[in-house]
Amino acid sequence: MVGELIGGSQREERLECLETRLDELKLRRESYWWYLDLRRYGSVPHAGFGLGFERLVQFATGIDNIRDAIPFPRTPGSAEF
């Protein structure tokens, strides 16, 4: 009905696991050299989360469209250059 209110994730920091997964998906390691180097030469475990405050406002107020709960919604054709 409302959608995702909160979500989180943790990045994989183990180089061996990343390389194994690339091989499983048949992806070229050369295409991801920069990302693998980040893990190879120094990385720490890190995670994050996102809180959908606009979805909470939508739910609490009964607004039908999420765009009406966002102060400055980004919609196709709404940006003026």
Tab-separated table of N, CA and C in Angstrom:
chain	number	residue	atom	x	y	z
A	1	MET	N	0.816	-1.190	0.000
A	1	MET	CA	0.000	0.000	0.000
A	1	MET	C	0.862	1.256	0.000
A	2	VAL	N	1.820	1.326	0.893
A	2	VAL	CA	2.603	2.550	1.034
A	2	VAL	C	3.956	2.435	0.357
A	3	GLY	N	4.576	1.290	0.399
A	3	GLY	CA	5.916	1.142	-0.155
A	3	GLY	C	6.921	0.972	0.962
A	4	GLU	N	8.167	1.020	0.608
A	4	GLU	CA	9.228	0.807	1.584
A	4	GLU	C	9.417	2.047	2.437
A	5	LEU	N	9.381	1.854	3.747
A	5	LEU	CA	9.545	2.968	4.674
A	5	LEU	C	10.996	3.110	5.124
A	6	ILE	N	11.656	1.974	5.327
A	6	ILE	CA	13.051	2.015	5.766
A	6	ILE	C	13.791	0.829	5.143
A	7	GLY	N	15.037	1.029	4.825
A	7	GLY	CA	15.843	-0.038	4.249
A	7	GLY	C	17.296	0.143	4.631
A	8	GLY	N	18.046	-0.930	4.564
A	8	GLY	CA	19.454	-0.849	4.916
A	8	GLY	C	20.256	-1.909	4.194
A	9	SER	N	21.563	-1.725	4.202
A	9	SER	CA	22.443	-2.696	3.565
A	9	SER	C	23.861	-2.543	4.099
A	10	GLN	N	24.647	-3.586	3.876
A	10	GLN	CA	26.066	-3.550	4.220
A	10	GLN	C	26.847	-3.971	2.993
A	11	ARG	N	27.898	-3.249	2.682
A	11	ARG	CA	28.733	-3.560	1.522
A	11	ARG	C	29.632	-4.756	1.831
A	12	GLU	N	29.879	-5.531	0.805
A	12	GLU	CA	30.820	-6.643	0.931
A	12	GLU	C	32.228	-6.080	0.825
A	13	GLU	N	33.033	-6.281	1.863
A	13	GLU	CA	34.388	-5.730	1.847
A	13	GLU	C	35.453	-6.794	1.608
A	14	ARG	N	35.074	-8.065	1.578
A	14	ARG	CA	36.041	-9.152	1.393
A	14	ARG	C	36.330	-9.338	-0.097
A	15	LEU	N	37.564	-9.063	-0.466
A	15	LEU	CA	37.988	-9.115	-1.863
A	15	LEU	C	37.724	-10.482	-2.486
A	16	GLU	N	38.019	-11.541	-1.756
A	16	GLU	CA	37.841	-12.891	-2.296
A	16	GLU	C	36.378	-13.159	-2.650
A	17	CYS	N	35.467	-12.708	-1.811
A	17	CYS	CA	34.039	-12.907	-2.072
A	17	CYS	C	33.589	-12.123	-3.296
A	18	LEU	N	34.096	-10.912	-3.443
A	18	LEU	CA	33.746	-10.095	-4.605
A	18	LEU	C	34.239	-10.742	-5.898
A	19	GLU	N	35.474	-11.225	-5.879
A	19	GLU	CA	36.032	-11.858	-7.074
A	19	GLU	C	35.278	-13.140	-7.424
A	20	THR	N	34.927	-13.910	-6.414
A	20	THR	CA	34.159	-15.134	-6.641
A	20	THR	C	32.805	-14.820	-7.256
A	21	ARG	N	32.158	-13.797	-6.738
A	21	ARG	CA	30.830	-13.428	-7.250
A	21	ARG	C	30.908	-12.910	-8.687
A	22	LEU	N	31.928	-12.138	-8.996
A	22	LEU	CA	32.120	-11.676	-10.375
A	22	LEU	C	32.272	-12.869	-11.320
A	23	ASP	N	33.036	-13.868	-10.880
A	23	ASP	CA	33.227	-15.068	-11.693
A	23	ASP	C	31.913	-15.828	-11.863
A	24	GLU	N	31.139	-15.949	-10.789
A	24	GLU	CA	29.849	-16.646	-10.856
A	24	GLU	C	28.894	-15.973	-11.838
A	25	LEU	N	28.933	-14.651	-11.873
A	25	LEU	CA	28.049	-13.897	-12.765
A	25	LEU	C	28.638	-13.711	-14.163
A	26	LYS	N	29.827	-14.298	-14.368
A	26	LYS	CA	30.531	-14.204	-15.654
A	26	LYS	C	30.770	-12.750	-16.071
A	27	LEU	N	31.163	-11.948	-15.084
A	27	LEU	CA	31.506	-10.552	-15.343
A	27	LEU	C	33.023	-10.433	-15.416
A	28	ARG	N	33.499	-9.541	-16.247
A	28	ARG	CA	34.940	-9.361	-16.421
A	28	ARG	C	35.519	-8.575	-15.247
A	29	ARG	N	36.506	-9.143	-14.592
A	29	ARG	CA	37.153	-8.453	-13.469
A	29	ARG	C	37.789	-7.144	-13.915
A	30	GLU	N	38.270	-7.103	-15.154
A	30	GLU	CA	38.921	-5.895	-15.662
A	30	GLU	C	37.962	-4.701	-15.666
A	31	SER	N	36.691	-4.966	-15.840
A	31	SER	CA	35.702	-3.882	-15.862
A	31	SER	C	35.465	-3.291	-14.475
A	32	TYR	N	35.824	-4.044	-13.474
A	32	TYR	CA	35.598	-3.605	-12.091
A	32	TYR	C	36.908	-3.384	-11.352
A	33	TRP	N	37.997	-3.154	-12.051
A	33	TRP	CA	39.318	-3.014	-11.431
A	33	TRP	C	39.321	-1.952	-10.349
A	34	TRP	N	38.660	-0.821	-10.615
A	34	TRP	CA	38.662	0.299	-9.670
A	34	TRP	C	37.958	-0.082	-8.372
A	35	TYR	N	36.887	-0.847	-8.474
A	35	TYR	CA	36.144	-1.240	-7.278
A	35	TYR	C	36.926	-2.291	-6.490
A	36	LEU	N	37.534	-3.216	-7.207
A	36	LEU	CA	38.345	-4.233	-6.544
A	36	LEU	C	39.562	-3.604	-5.876
A	37	ASP	N	40.161	-2.595	-6.517
A	37	ASP	CA	41.300	-1.905	-5.906
A	37	ASP	C	40.908	-1.191	-4.619
A	38	LEU	N	39.694	-0.682	-4.548
A	38	LEU	CA	39.232	-0.059	-3.303
A	38	LEU	C	39.289	-1.059	-2.159
A	39	ARG	N	38.913	-2.296	-2.441
A	39	ARG	CA	38.932	-3.338	-1.415
A	39	ARG	C	40.343	-3.881	-1.201
A	40	ARG	N	41.111	-3.947	-2.255
A	40	ARG	CA	42.459	-4.506	-2.176
A	40	ARG	C	43.395	-3.624	-1.353
A	41	TYR	N	43.291	-2.299	-1.514
A	41	TYR	CA	44.256	-1.395	-0.886
A	41	TYR	C	43.712	-0.638	0.313
A	42	GLY	N	42.660	-1.113	0.866
A	42	GLY	CA	42.192	-0.495	2.094
A	42	GLY	C	40.714	-0.181	2.083
A	43	SER	N	40.009	-0.904	2.868
A	43	SER	CA	38.577	-0.684	2.993
A	43	SER	C	38.161	-1.135	4.379
A	44	VAL	N	37.153	-0.538	4.865
A	44	VAL	CA	36.616	-0.933	6.163
A	44	VAL	C	35.162	-1.340	5.971
A	45	PRO	N	34.670	-2.209	6.827
A	45	PRO	CA	33.255	-2.560	6.736
A	45	PRO	C	32.400	-1.306	6.920
A	46	HIS	N	31.410	-1.144	6.066
A	46	HIS	CA	30.523	-0.007	6.213
A	46	HIS	C	29.113	-0.377	5.741
A	47	ALA	N	28.172	0.298	6.329
A	47	ALA	CA	26.766	0.029	6.038
A	47	ALA	C	26.004	1.340	6.075
A	48	GLY	N	24.764	1.272	5.682
A	48	GLY	CA	23.945	2.476	5.710
A	48	GLY	C	22.470	2.132	5.677
A	49	PHE	N	21.666	3.154	5.825
A	49	PHE	CA	20.224	2.946	5.770
A	49	PHE	C	19.564	4.177	5.177
A	50	GLY	N	18.366	3.978	4.749
A	50	GLY	CA	17.576	5.084	4.227
A	50	GLY	C	16.211	5.082	4.899
A	51	LEU	N	15.759	6.253	5.246
A	51	LEU	CA	14.460	6.392	5.892
A	51	LEU	C	13.545	7.157	4.951
A	52	GLY	N	12.451	6.551	4.573
A	52	GLY	CA	11.510	7.184	3.658
A	52	GLY	C	10.541	8.087	4.400
A	53	PHE	N	11.019	9.261	4.809
A	53	PHE	CA	10.179	10.181	5.574
A	53	PHE	C	8.932	10.580	4.790
A	54	GLU	N	9.095	10.765	3.483
A	54	GLU	CA	7.946	11.139	2.653
A	54	GLU	C	6.883	10.052	2.653
A	55	ARG	N	7.307	8.802	2.702
A	55	ARG	CA	6.335	7.705	2.757
A	55	ARG	C	5.611	7.686	4.099
A	56	LEU	N	6.323	8.035	5.153
A	56	LEU	CA	5.676	8.135	6.464
A	56	LEU	C	4.634	9.251	6.451
A	57	VAL	N	4.982	10.388	5.860
A	57	VAL	CA	4.035	11.503	5.737
A	57	VAL	C	2.839	11.073	4.896
A	58	GLN	N	3.096	10.369	3.810
A	58	GLN	CA	2.020	9.894	2.945
A	58	GLN	C	1.068	8.991	3.720
A	59	PHE	N	1.619	8.075	4.489
A	59	PHE	CA	0.798	7.148	5.266
A	59	PHE	C	0.005	7.879	6.347
A	60	ALA	N	0.679	8.769	7.075
A	60	ALA	CA	0.032	9.471	8.192
A	60	ALA	C	-1.072	10.419	7.734
A	61	THR	N	-0.918	10.992	6.547
A	61	THR	CA	-1.902	11.973	6.074
A	61	THR	C	-2.934	11.388	5.115
A	62	GLY	N	-2.690	10.179	4.631
A	62	GLY	CA	-3.627	9.568	3.696
A	62	GLY	C	-3.500	10.077	2.275
A	63	ILE	N	-2.396	10.738	1.970
A	63	ILE	CA	-2.150	11.242	0.614
A	63	ILE	C	-2.018	10.055	-0.339
A	64	ASP	N	-2.658	10.156	-1.505
A	64	ASP	CA	-2.634	9.053	-2.468
A	64	ASP	C	-1.322	8.942	-3.237
A	65	ASN	N	-0.751	10.061	-3.635
A	65	ASN	CA	0.432	10.050	-4.485
A	65	ASN	C	1.644	10.543	-3.701
A	66	ILE	N	2.728	9.772	-3.733
A	66	ILE	CA	3.945	10.119	-3.000
A	66	ILE	C	4.485	11.478	-3.419
A	67	ARG	N	4.277	11.871	-4.666
A	67	ARG	CA	4.776	13.172	-5.136
A	67	ARG	C	4.186	14.333	-4.339
A	68	ASP	N	2.981	14.143	-3.825
A	68	ASP	CA	2.342	15.212	-3.051
A	68	ASP	C	2.915	15.334	-1.643
A	69	ALA	N	3.703	14.355	-1.212
A	69	ALA	CA	4.316	14.394	0.116
A	69	ALA	C	5.768	14.856	0.061
A	70	ILE	N	6.307	15.028	-1.138
A	70	ILE	CA	7.703	15.437	-1.321
A	70	ILE	C	7.749	16.942	-1.569
A	71	PRO	N	8.536	17.685	-0.779
A	71	PRO	CA	8.586	19.141	-0.952
A	71	PRO	C	9.021	19.580	-2.354
A	72	PHE	N	10.024	18.941	-2.908
A	72	PHE	CA	10.535	19.292	-4.231
A	72	PHE	C	10.681	18.019	-5.067
A	73	PRO	N	9.569	17.470	-5.570
A	73	PRO	CA	9.637	16.199	-6.305
A	73	PRO	C	10.369	16.340	-7.634
A	74	ARG	N	11.104	15.302	-7.988
A	74	ARG	CA	11.789	15.254	-9.284
A	74	ARG	C	10.961	14.370	-10.205
A	75	THR	N	10.300	14.980	-11.138
A	75	THR	CA	9.460	14.249	-12.076
A	75	THR	C	9.877	14.593	-13.502
A	76	PRO	N	9.629	13.690	-14.437
A	76	PRO	CA	10.001	13.969	-15.828
A	76	PRO	C	9.354	15.262	-16.325
A	77	GLY	N	10.185	16.124	-16.887
A	77	GLY	CA	9.696	17.374	-17.449
A	77	GLY	C	9.520	18.508	-16.453
A	78	SER	N	9.886	18.281	-15.187
A	78	SER	CA	9.676	19.332	-14.186
A	78	SER	C	10.888	20.240	-13.997
A	79	ALA	N	12.041	19.837	-14.510
A	79	ALA	CA	13.249	20.644	-14.343
A	79	ALA	C	13.369	21.648	-15.482
A	80	GLU	N	13.568	22.896	-15.129
A	80	GLU	CA	13.750	23.932	-16.139
A	80	GLU	C	15.231	24.281	-16.223
A	81	PHE	N	15.771	24.261	-17.431
A	81	PHE	CA	17.189	24.582	-17.627
A	81	PHE	C	17.323	25.888	-18.360
